[in-house]
Amino acid sequence: MILVSGAAGKTGQAVVGALVARGARVRGLVRRAEQESVVRKAGGAEVVVGDMLAGEAWERGVAGTTAVYHIPPNMHPDELKIGQLAIAAAGAAKVRCFGYHSVLWPQTEAMPHHWQKLRVEELLLRSGLAYVMVQPSAYMQNLAAMRARVVQEGVLAAPYGAESRLSLVDLGDVAEVVARLLVDEGLWYGSYGLCGTRGLSQREVAAEWGAVLGRVVRAER
């Protein structure tokens, strides 16, 4: 049994599905009871409902598992505390491997959510647990949130400058890698940076939108 935290989110659902496709039995940890059906639909065999900031939720989650894949809440101010609770519970339960969903370039101190992930990585390195650290770049799927304004106004609005370059990676590919890392012991004790495209400026991404839509799309911060 493998525990996936944050199992009802887009990353969690993809990871659950990829693990199940490899023959793993998966338990999902979710915040609210109504999210159970989402995890079941993705293929989860069991669901635990609890707050990641509560140690007892982690104790229930890891009981009887062989591995954990921890997907923290996005940009949560208490990510370090959540990581401490998760790693402590996994250590006490003697899980064989702890996977952590980090981010590409976690050492970027100017970005607080990156910096917190680096601190969690450090905790994991010092825990004595076998680990895999997955560090994806931005998801291609994130562009879907921008679609309405692109289509209606011809504007690609991002929280960074038009010349900022990002590699985009497909979430499905990330999930496939995570599943392999967790079930292949030969890949444990590694950090894996995952990217897809070359670094694309937001102007280049806007141009791709424009080519598909047949209109001018401009990038703005």
C-alpha atoms as a printed R data frame, in Angstrom:
    type eleno elety resid chain resno       x      y       z
1   ATOM     1    CA   MET     A     1   0.000  0.000   0.000
2   ATOM     2    CA   ILE     A     2   1.295  3.452  -0.974
3   ATOM     3    CA   LEU     A     3  -0.045  6.612   0.652
4   ATOM     4    CA   VAL     A     4  -0.511  9.656  -1.584
5   ATOM     5    CA   SER     A     5  -1.236 12.886   0.247
6   ATOM     6    CA   GLY     A     6  -3.185 15.619  -1.500
7   ATOM     7    CA   ALA     A     7  -4.674 12.797  -3.547
8   ATOM     8    CA   ALA     A     8  -7.748 14.730  -4.699
9   ATOM     9    CA   GLY     A     9  -5.753 17.498  -6.403
10  ATOM    10    CA   LYS     A    10  -4.749 17.414 -10.057
11  ATOM    11    CA   THR     A    11  -1.275 16.114  -9.237
12  ATOM    12    CA   GLY     A    12  -2.625 13.620  -6.713
13  ATOM    13    CA   GLN     A    13  -5.173 12.176  -9.115
14  ATOM    14    CA   ALA     A    14  -2.534 11.774 -11.817
15  ATOM    15    CA   VAL     A    15  -0.105 10.069  -9.425
16  ATOM    16    CA   VAL     A    16  -2.780  7.746  -8.034
17  ATOM    17    CA   GLY     A    17  -3.751  6.711 -11.546
18  ATOM    18    CA   ALA     A    18  -0.154  6.104 -12.598
19  ATOM    19    CA   LEU     A    19   0.582  4.007  -9.518
20  ATOM    20    CA   VAL     A    20  -2.546  1.920  -9.975
21  ATOM    21    CA   ALA     A    21  -1.574  1.350 -13.625
22  ATOM    22    CA   ARG     A    22   1.676 -0.167 -12.323
23  ATOM    23    CA   GLY     A    23  -0.228 -2.543 -10.071
24  ATOM    24    CA   ALA     A    24   0.146 -0.643  -6.781
25  ATOM    25    CA   ARG     A    25  -2.591 -0.368  -4.180
26  ATOM    26    CA   VAL     A    26  -3.033  3.256  -3.193
27  ATOM    27    CA   ARG     A    27  -4.474  5.032  -0.173
28  ATOM    28    CA   GLY     A    28  -5.283  8.719  -0.538
29  ATOM    29    CA   LEU     A    29  -5.064 11.361   2.180
30  ATOM    30    CA   VAL     A    30  -7.588 14.156   1.609
31  ATOM    31    CA   ARG     A    31  -8.829 17.143   3.598
32  ATOM    32    CA   ARG     A    32 -12.602 16.749   3.156
33  ATOM    33    CA   ALA     A    33 -14.922 13.752   3.086
34  ATOM    34    CA   GLU     A    34 -16.507 14.813  -0.211
35  ATOM    35    CA   GLN     A    35 -13.114 14.370  -1.904
36  ATOM    36    CA   GLU     A    36 -13.163 10.620  -1.291
37  ATOM    37    CA   SER     A    37 -15.101  9.957  -4.500
38  ATOM    38    CA   VAL     A    38 -12.447 11.795  -6.532
39  ATOM    39    CA   VAL     A    39  -9.712  9.513  -5.221
40  ATOM    40    CA   ARG     A    40 -11.821  6.406  -5.744
41  ATOM    41    CA   LYS     A    41 -12.483  7.441  -9.334
42  ATOM    42    CA   ALA     A    42  -8.730  7.807  -9.894
43  ATOM    43    CA   GLY     A    43  -8.275  4.234  -8.698
44  ATOM    44    CA   GLY     A    44  -7.531  4.642  -4.997
45  ATOM    45    CA   ALA     A    45  -8.359  1.584  -2.897
46  ATOM    46    CA   GLU     A    46  -8.623  3.446   0.418
47  ATOM    47    CA   VAL     A    47  -9.097  7.032   1.582
48  ATOM    48    CA   VAL     A    48  -8.164  8.741   4.842
49  ATOM    49    CA   VAL     A    49  -9.752 12.090   5.658
50  ATOM    50    CA   GLY     A    50  -7.716 14.454   7.810
51  ATOM    51    CA   ASP     A    51  -5.841 17.728   8.150
52  ATOM    52    CA   MET     A    52  -2.175 17.597   7.109
53  ATOM    53    CA   LEU     A    53  -1.402 19.852  10.078
54  ATOM    54    CA   ALA     A    54  -2.661 17.141  12.435
55  ATOM    55    CA   GLY     A    55  -0.199 14.431  13.400
56  ATOM    56    CA   GLU     A    56  -2.948 11.892  13.955
57  ATOM    57    CA   ALA     A    57  -4.059 12.210  10.325
58  ATOM    58    CA   TRP     A    58  -0.581 11.211   9.223
59  ATOM    59    CA   GLU     A    59  -0.488  8.340  11.710
60  ATOM    60    CA   ARG     A    60  -3.722  6.958  10.253
61  ATOM    61    CA   GLY     A    61  -2.513  7.608   6.734
62  ATOM    62    CA   VAL     A    62   0.819  5.799   6.955
63  ATOM    63    CA   ALA     A    63  -0.366  2.811   8.991
64  ATOM    64    CA   GLY     A    64   0.394 -0.367   7.064
65  ATOM    65    CA   THR     A    65   1.973  1.386   4.086
66  ATOM    66    CA   THR     A    66   5.269  0.598   2.407
67  ATOM    67    CA   ALA     A    67   5.787  4.024   0.833
68  ATOM    68    CA   VAL     A    68   4.516  7.590   0.950
69  ATOM    69    CA   TYR     A    69   4.268 10.186  -1.777
70  ATOM    70    CA   HIS     A    70   3.733 13.564  -0.165
71  ATOM    71    CA   ILE     A    71   2.134 16.276  -2.295
72  ATOM    72    CA   PRO     A    72   1.837 19.353  -0.062
73  ATOM    73    CA   PRO     A    73  -0.910 21.952  -0.442
74  ATOM    74    CA   ASN     A    74   0.078 24.511  -3.072
75  ATOM    75    CA   MET     A    75   2.030 27.461  -1.632
76  ATOM    76    CA   HIS     A    76   0.928 26.642   1.936
77  ATOM    77    CA   PRO     A    77   2.565 28.913   4.559
78  ATOM    78    CA   ASP     A    78   3.069 25.924   6.884
79  ATOM    79    CA   GLU     A    79   4.615 23.571   4.343
80  ATOM    80    CA   LEU     A    80   7.678 23.025   6.525
81  ATOM    81    CA   LYS     A    81   5.558 22.027   9.539
82  ATOM    82    CA   ILE     A    82   3.464 19.717   7.364
83  ATOM    83    CA   GLY     A    83   6.646 18.137   6.044
84  ATOM    84    CA   GLN     A    84   7.931 17.602   9.580
85  ATOM    85    CA   LEU     A    85   4.724 15.810  10.583
86  ATOM    86    CA   ALA     A    86   4.697 13.662   7.447
87  ATOM    87    CA   ILE     A    87   8.329 12.605   7.739
88  ATOM    88    CA   ALA     A    88   8.010 11.899  11.458
89  ATOM    89    CA   ALA     A    89   4.952  9.699  10.927
90  ATOM    90    CA   ALA     A    90   6.622  7.830   8.063
91  ATOM    91    CA   GLY     A    91   9.722  7.239  10.159
92  ATOM    92    CA   ALA     A    92   7.717  5.940  13.092
93  ATOM    93    CA   ALA     A    93   5.806  3.597  10.787
94  ATOM    94    CA   LYS     A    94   9.069  2.432   9.187
95  ATOM    95    CA   VAL     A    95   7.889  3.004   5.633
96  ATOM    96    CA   ARG     A    96  10.421  1.830   3.075
97  ATOM    97    CA   CYS     A    97  10.483  4.978   0.923
98  ATOM    98    CA   PHE     A    98   9.295  8.584   1.249
99  ATOM    99    CA   GLY     A    99   8.640 10.498  -1.949
100 ATOM   100    CA   TYR     A   100   8.376 14.275  -1.846
101 ATOM   101    CA   HIS     A   101   6.789 16.470  -4.498
102 ATOM   102    CA   SER     A   102   9.121 19.451  -4.574
103 ATOM   103    CA   VAL     A   103   9.827 21.983  -7.327
104 ATOM   104    CA   LEU     A   104  12.532 22.713  -9.885
105 ATOM   105    CA   TRP     A   105  15.214 24.942  -8.316
106 ATOM   106    CA   PRO     A   106  13.958 24.789  -4.681
107 ATOM   107    CA   GLN     A   107  17.080 26.721  -3.646
108 ATOM   108    CA   THR     A   108  15.576 29.940  -5.049
109 ATOM   109    CA   GLU     A   109  15.399 31.858  -1.763
110 ATOM   110    CA   ALA     A   110  13.560 34.837  -3.297
111 ATOM   111    CA   MET     A   111  10.535 32.575  -3.850
112 ATOM   112    CA   PRO     A   112   9.260 31.581  -0.369
113 ATOM   113    CA   HIS     A   113   7.346 28.489  -1.545
114 ATOM   114    CA   HIS     A   114  10.502 27.205  -3.234
115 ATOM   115    CA   TRP     A   115  12.602 27.925  -0.152
116 ATOM   116    CA   GLN     A   116  10.205 26.029   2.141
117 ATOM   117    CA   LYS     A   117  10.469 22.995  -0.114
118 ATOM   118    CA   LEU     A   118  14.249 23.104   0.185
119 ATOM   119    CA   ARG     A   119  13.911 23.036   3.968
120 ATOM   120    CA   VAL     A   120  11.626 19.981   3.735
121 ATOM   121    CA   GLU     A   121  14.137 18.304   1.413
122 ATOM   122    CA   GLU     A   122  16.820 18.905   4.039
123 ATOM   123    CA   LEU     A   123  14.627 17.304   6.719
124 ATOM   124    CA   LEU     A   124  14.089 14.302   4.499
125 ATOM   125    CA   LEU     A   125  17.805 13.924   3.797
126 ATOM   126    CA   ARG     A   126  18.490 13.902   7.526
127 ATOM   127    CA   SER     A   127  15.614 11.566   8.415
128 ATOM   128    CA   GLY     A   128  17.358  8.299   7.525
129 ATOM   129    CA   LEU     A   129  14.441  7.293   5.288
130 ATOM   130    CA   ALA     A   130  14.948  6.093   1.754
131 ATOM   131    CA   TYR     A   131  13.685  8.919  -0.411
132 ATOM   132    CA   VAL     A   132  12.900 10.218  -3.867
133 ATOM   133    CA   MET     A   133  12.596 13.954  -4.450
134 ATOM   134    CA   VAL     A   134  10.673 14.995  -7.526
135 ATOM   135    CA   GLN     A   135  11.327 18.543  -8.756
136 ATOM   136    CA   PRO     A   136   9.054 19.383 -11.705
137 ATOM   137    CA   SER     A   137   8.997 22.612 -13.649
138 ATOM   138    CA   ALA     A   138   5.664 24.359 -14.320
139 ATOM   139    CA   TYR     A   139   2.895 22.139 -15.677
140 ATOM   140    CA   MET     A   140   1.636 22.648 -19.207
141 ATOM   141    CA   GLN     A   141  -1.804 22.171 -17.668
142 ATOM   142    CA   ASN     A   142  -1.379 25.469 -15.784
143 ATOM   143    CA   LEU     A   143  -1.983 27.252 -19.085
144 ATOM   144    CA   ALA     A   144  -5.585 26.051 -19.003
145 ATOM   145    CA   ALA     A   145  -6.339 28.575 -16.252
146 ATOM   146    CA   MET     A   146  -5.347 31.360 -18.656
147 ATOM   147    CA   ARG     A   147  -7.399 30.095 -21.582
148 ATOM   148    CA   ALA     A   148 -10.562 32.168 -21.121
149 ATOM   149    CA   ARG     A   149  -8.759 35.503 -21.208
150 ATOM   150    CA   VAL     A   150  -6.514 34.406 -24.058
151 ATOM   151    CA   VAL     A   151  -9.532 33.430 -26.157
152 ATOM   152    CA   GLN     A   152 -11.724 36.400 -25.206
153 ATOM   153    CA   GLU     A   153  -9.172 39.215 -25.026
154 ATOM   154    CA   GLY     A   154  -6.031 37.970 -26.727
155 ATOM   155    CA   VAL     A   155  -4.049 38.436 -23.508
156 ATOM   156    CA   LEU     A   156  -1.776 35.897 -21.825
157 ATOM   157    CA   ALA     A   157  -1.485 37.265 -18.284
158 ATOM   158    CA   ALA     A   158   1.159 35.664 -16.057
159 ATOM   159    CA   PRO     A   159   2.558 36.690 -12.649
160 ATOM   160    CA   TYR     A   160   6.005 37.307 -14.169
161 ATOM   161    CA   GLY     A   161   7.517 39.312 -16.984
162 ATOM   162    CA   ALA     A   162   6.904 38.593 -20.650
163 ATOM   163    CA   GLU     A   163  10.575 37.651 -21.139
164 ATOM   164    CA   SER     A   164  10.628 35.208 -18.196
165 ATOM   165    CA   ARG     A   165  11.546 31.763 -19.457
166 ATOM   166    CA   LEU     A   166   9.980 28.575 -18.113
167 ATOM   167    CA   SER     A   167  10.190 24.974 -19.161
168 ATOM   168    CA   LEU     A   168   6.751 23.387 -19.276
169 ATOM   169    CA   VAL     A   169   6.234 19.731 -18.398
170 ATOM   170    CA   ASP     A   170   3.167 17.569 -18.891
171 ATOM   171    CA   LEU     A   171   1.547 16.412 -15.652
172 ATOM   172    CA   GLY     A   172   0.909 12.965 -17.088
173 ATOM   173    CA   ASP     A   173   4.623 12.530 -17.728
174 ATOM   174    CA   VAL     A   174   5.421 13.669 -14.173
175 ATOM   175    CA   ALA     A   175   2.976 11.139 -12.727
176 ATOM   176    CA   GLU     A   176   4.524  8.321 -14.780
177 ATOM   177    CA   VAL     A   177   7.970  9.192 -13.444
178 ATOM   178    CA   VAL     A   178   6.704  9.348  -9.842
179 ATOM   179    CA   ALA     A   179   5.110  5.913 -10.146
180 ATOM   180    CA   ARG     A   180   8.299  4.385 -11.516
181 ATOM   181    CA   LEU     A   181  10.462  6.002  -8.840
182 ATOM   182    CA   LEU     A   182   8.333  4.649  -6.026
183 ATOM   183    CA   VAL     A   183   8.198  1.057  -7.239
184 ATOM   184    CA   ASP     A   184  11.783  0.730  -8.545
185 ATOM   185    CA   GLU     A   185  14.142  0.494  -5.569
186 ATOM   186    CA   GLY     A   186  17.119  1.048  -7.837
187 ATOM   187    CA   LEU     A   187  15.975  4.646  -8.265
188 ATOM   188    CA   TRP     A   188  15.600  5.478  -4.577
189 ATOM   189    CA   TYR     A   189  17.916  8.008  -2.911
190 ATOM   190    CA   GLY     A   190  17.735 10.408  -5.823
191 ATOM   191    CA   SER     A   191  16.552 13.917  -6.675
192 ATOM   192    CA   TYR     A   192  14.904 14.198 -10.072
193 ATOM   193    CA   GLY     A   193  14.424 17.518 -11.880
194 ATOM   194    CA   LEU     A   194  11.665 17.118 -14.464
195 ATOM   195    CA   CYS     A   195  11.123 19.433 -17.400
196 ATOM   196    CA   GLY     A   196   9.625 19.170 -20.862
197 ATOM   197    CA   THR     A   197  10.090 22.044 -23.292
198 ATOM   198    CA   ARG     A   198  13.150 24.238 -23.544
199 ATOM   199    CA   GLY     A   199  12.809 27.461 -21.578
200 ATOM   200    CA   LEU     A   200  10.043 29.425 -23.306
201 ATOM   201    CA   SER     A   201   9.454 33.139 -22.775
202 ATOM   202    CA   GLN     A   202   5.881 34.184 -22.157
203 ATOM   203    CA   ARG     A   203   5.976 35.987 -25.501
204 ATOM   204    CA   GLU     A   204   6.782 32.679 -27.185
205 ATOM   205    CA   VAL     A   205   3.955 30.933 -25.333
206 ATOM   206    CA   ALA     A   206   1.592 33.730 -26.394
207 ATOM   207    CA   ALA     A   207   2.733 33.260 -29.995
208 ATOM   208    CA   GLU     A   208   1.901 29.536 -29.775
209 ATOM   209    CA   TRP     A   209  -1.594 30.408 -28.518
210 ATOM   210    CA   GLY     A   210  -1.953 32.885 -31.368
211 ATOM   211    CA   ALA     A   211  -0.899 30.345 -33.981
212 ATOM   212    CA   VAL     A   212  -3.562 27.916 -32.776
213 ATOM   213    CA   LEU     A   213  -6.311 30.537 -32.428
214 ATOM   214    CA   GLY     A   214  -5.507 32.469 -35.576
215 ATOM   215    CA   ARG     A   215  -5.248 35.807 -33.789
216 ATOM   216    CA   VAL     A   216  -2.668 38.040 -32.122
217 ATOM   217    CA   VAL     A   217  -2.082 37.130 -28.463
218 ATOM   218    CA   ARG     A   218   0.126 39.359 -26.350
219 ATOM   219    CA   ALA     A   219   1.873 38.493 -23.101
220 ATOM   220    CA   GLU     A   220   1.666 40.827 -20.133
221 ATOM   221    CA   ARG     A   221   2.593 40.687 -16.496
